[in-house]
Amino acid sequence: MSRLFLVPLLLCIVWYLVMRYFHIPFAKGRIGFYWIIAISALLIGFMTLMIHLTEHG
């Protein structure tokens, strides 16, 4: 479960490397970080909800 919180970090690192490779300025690529964080938060929230709904006991 705790590894889910590495997903946004890894995606942001990959996005940063893509921006550097294609010479995209940070001001233009900043929206990508917002999308990564928002989608990752939704994914983590959904996964956490599913874990709590399906736990036995």
PDB file of N, CA and C in Angstrom, residues 1-3 6 11 13-15 18 23 26-30 34 36-39 41-42 46-48 54-55:
ATOM      1  N   MET A   1       0.819  -1.195   0.000  1.00  0.00           N
ATOM      2  CA  MET A   1       0.000   0.000   0.000  1.00  0.00           C
ATOM      3  C   MET A   1       0.863   1.259   0.000  1.00  0.00           C
ATOM      4  N   SER A   2       1.916   1.241   0.780  1.00  0.00           N
ATOM      5  CA  SER A   2       2.737   2.453   0.871  1.00  0.00           C
ATOM      6  C   SER A   2       3.460   2.745  -0.439  1.00  0.00           C
ATOM      7  N   ARG A   3       3.627   1.739  -1.278  1.00  0.00           N
ATOM      8  CA  ARG A   3       4.291   1.966  -2.564  1.00  0.00           C
ATOM      9  C   ARG A   3       3.439   2.788  -3.519  1.00  0.00           C
ATOM     10  N   LEU A   6       4.532   6.303  -4.209  1.00  0.00           N
ATOM     11  CA  LEU A   6       5.692   6.545  -5.064  1.00  0.00           C
ATOM     12  C   LEU A   6       5.282   6.820  -6.507  1.00  0.00           C
ATOM     13  N   LEU A  11       6.292   9.439 -11.658  1.00  0.00           N
ATOM     14  CA  LEU A  11       5.738  10.069 -12.852  1.00  0.00           C
ATOM     15  C   LEU A  11       6.242  11.498 -13.019  1.00  0.00           C
ATOM     16  N   ILE A  13       9.135  12.633 -11.957  1.00  0.00           N
ATOM     17  CA  ILE A  13      10.536  12.537 -12.391  1.00  0.00           C
ATOM     18  C   ILE A  13      10.608  12.245 -13.877  1.00  0.00           C
ATOM     19  N   VAL A  14       9.789  11.313 -14.343  1.00  0.00           N
ATOM     20  CA  VAL A  14       9.773  10.989 -15.780  1.00  0.00           C
ATOM     21  C   VAL A  14       9.340  12.206 -16.588  1.00  0.00           C
ATOM     22  N   TRP A  15       8.316  12.922 -16.132  1.00  0.00           N
ATOM     23  CA  TRP A  15       7.849  14.112 -16.847  1.00  0.00           C
ATOM     24  C   TRP A  15       8.944  15.175 -16.900  1.00  0.00           C
ATOM     25  N   VAL A  18      11.429  14.160 -19.516  1.00  0.00           N
ATOM     26  CA  VAL A  18      10.872  14.388 -20.856  1.00  0.00           C
ATOM     27  C   VAL A  18      10.947  15.870 -21.207  1.00  0.00           C
ATOM     28  N   HIS A  23      13.436  20.073 -24.394  1.00  0.00           N
ATOM     29  CA  HIS A  23      13.703  21.497 -24.145  1.00  0.00           C
ATOM     30  C   HIS A  23      12.414  22.291 -23.931  1.00  0.00           C
ATOM     31  N   PHE A  26       9.955  25.084 -18.026  1.00  0.00           N
ATOM     32  CA  PHE A  26       9.164  24.651 -16.872  1.00  0.00           C
ATOM     33  C   PHE A  26       7.803  25.337 -16.827  1.00  0.00           C
ATOM     34  N   ALA A  27       7.750  26.602 -17.221  1.00  0.00           N
ATOM     35  CA  ALA A  27       6.482  27.338 -17.188  1.00  0.00           C
ATOM     36  C   ALA A  27       5.437  26.681 -18.090  1.00  0.00           C
ATOM     37  N   LYS A  28       5.861  26.150 -19.228  1.00  0.00           N
ATOM     38  CA  LYS A  28       4.911  25.489 -20.133  1.00  0.00           C
ATOM     39  C   LYS A  28       4.595  24.067 -19.686  1.00  0.00           C
ATOM     40  N   GLY A  29       5.542  23.393 -19.078  1.00  0.00           N
ATOM     41  CA  GLY A  29       5.336  22.007 -18.676  1.00  0.00           C
ATOM     42  C   GLY A  29       4.740  21.843 -17.296  1.00  0.00           C
ATOM     43  N   ARG A  30       4.542  22.951 -16.591  1.00  0.00           N
ATOM     44  CA  ARG A  30       4.022  22.904 -15.224  1.00  0.00           C
ATOM     45  C   ARG A  30       2.646  22.252 -15.156  1.00  0.00           C
ATOM     46  N   TYR A  34       0.630  19.179 -12.655  1.00  0.00           N
ATOM     47  CA  TYR A  34      -0.700  19.256 -12.035  1.00  0.00           C
ATOM     48  C   TYR A  34      -1.559  18.055 -12.435  1.00  0.00           C
ATOM     49  N   ILE A  36      -0.477  15.092 -13.437  1.00  0.00           N
ATOM     50  CA  ILE A  36       0.088  13.890 -12.818  1.00  0.00           C
ATOM     51  C   ILE A  36      -0.363  13.782 -11.367  1.00  0.00           C
ATOM     52  N   ILE A  37      -0.273  14.870 -10.632  1.00  0.00           N
ATOM     53  CA  ILE A  37      -0.642  14.840  -9.216  1.00  0.00           C
ATOM     54  C   ILE A  37      -2.139  14.589  -9.050  1.00  0.00           C
ATOM     55  N   ALA A  38      -2.964  15.214  -9.869  1.00  0.00           N
ATOM     56  CA  ALA A  38      -4.421  15.036  -9.760  1.00  0.00           C
ATOM     57  C   ALA A  38      -4.837  13.606 -10.092  1.00  0.00           C
ATOM     58  N   ILE A  39      -4.343  13.074 -11.191  1.00  0.00           N
ATOM     59  CA  ILE A  39      -4.719  11.714 -11.589  1.00  0.00           C
ATOM     60  C   ILE A  39      -4.175  10.695 -10.596  1.00  0.00           C
ATOM     61  N   ALA A  41      -3.619  11.217  -7.412  1.00  0.00           N
ATOM     62  CA  ALA A  41      -4.416  11.325  -6.186  1.00  0.00           C
ATOM     63  C   ALA A  41      -5.732  10.565  -6.337  1.00  0.00           C
ATOM     64  N   LEU A  42      -6.368  10.689  -7.492  1.00  0.00           N
ATOM     65  CA  LEU A  42      -7.605   9.937  -7.735  1.00  0.00           C
ATOM     66  C   LEU A  42      -7.348   8.432  -7.733  1.00  0.00           C
ATOM     67  N   PHE A  46      -8.888   5.826  -5.035  1.00  0.00           N
ATOM     68  CA  PHE A  46      -9.695   4.690  -5.472  1.00  0.00           C
ATOM     69  C   PHE A  46      -9.125   3.381  -4.944  1.00  0.00           C
ATOM     70  N   MET A  47      -7.821   3.212  -5.061  1.00  0.00           N
ATOM     71  CA  MET A  47      -7.187   1.976  -4.587  1.00  0.00           C
ATOM     72  C   MET A  47      -7.349   1.823  -3.071  1.00  0.00           C
ATOM     73  N   THR A  48      -7.198   2.914  -2.341  1.00  0.00           N
ATOM     74  CA  THR A  48      -7.377   2.871  -0.886  1.00  0.00           C
ATOM     75  C   THR A  48      -8.812   2.496  -0.534  1.00  0.00           C
ATOM     76  N   THR A  54     -12.835  -4.174   0.529  1.00  0.00           N
ATOM     77  CA  THR A  54     -12.701  -5.610   0.280  1.00  0.00           C
ATOM     78  C   THR A  54     -11.890  -6.341   1.339  1.00  0.00           C
ATOM     79  N   GLU A  55     -11.468  -5.668   2.399  1.00  0.00           N
ATOM     80  CA  GLU A  55     -10.677  -6.357   3.419  1.00  0.00           C
ATOM     81  C   GLU A  55     -11.561  -7.336   4.187  1.00  0.00           C
TER      82      GLU A  55
END
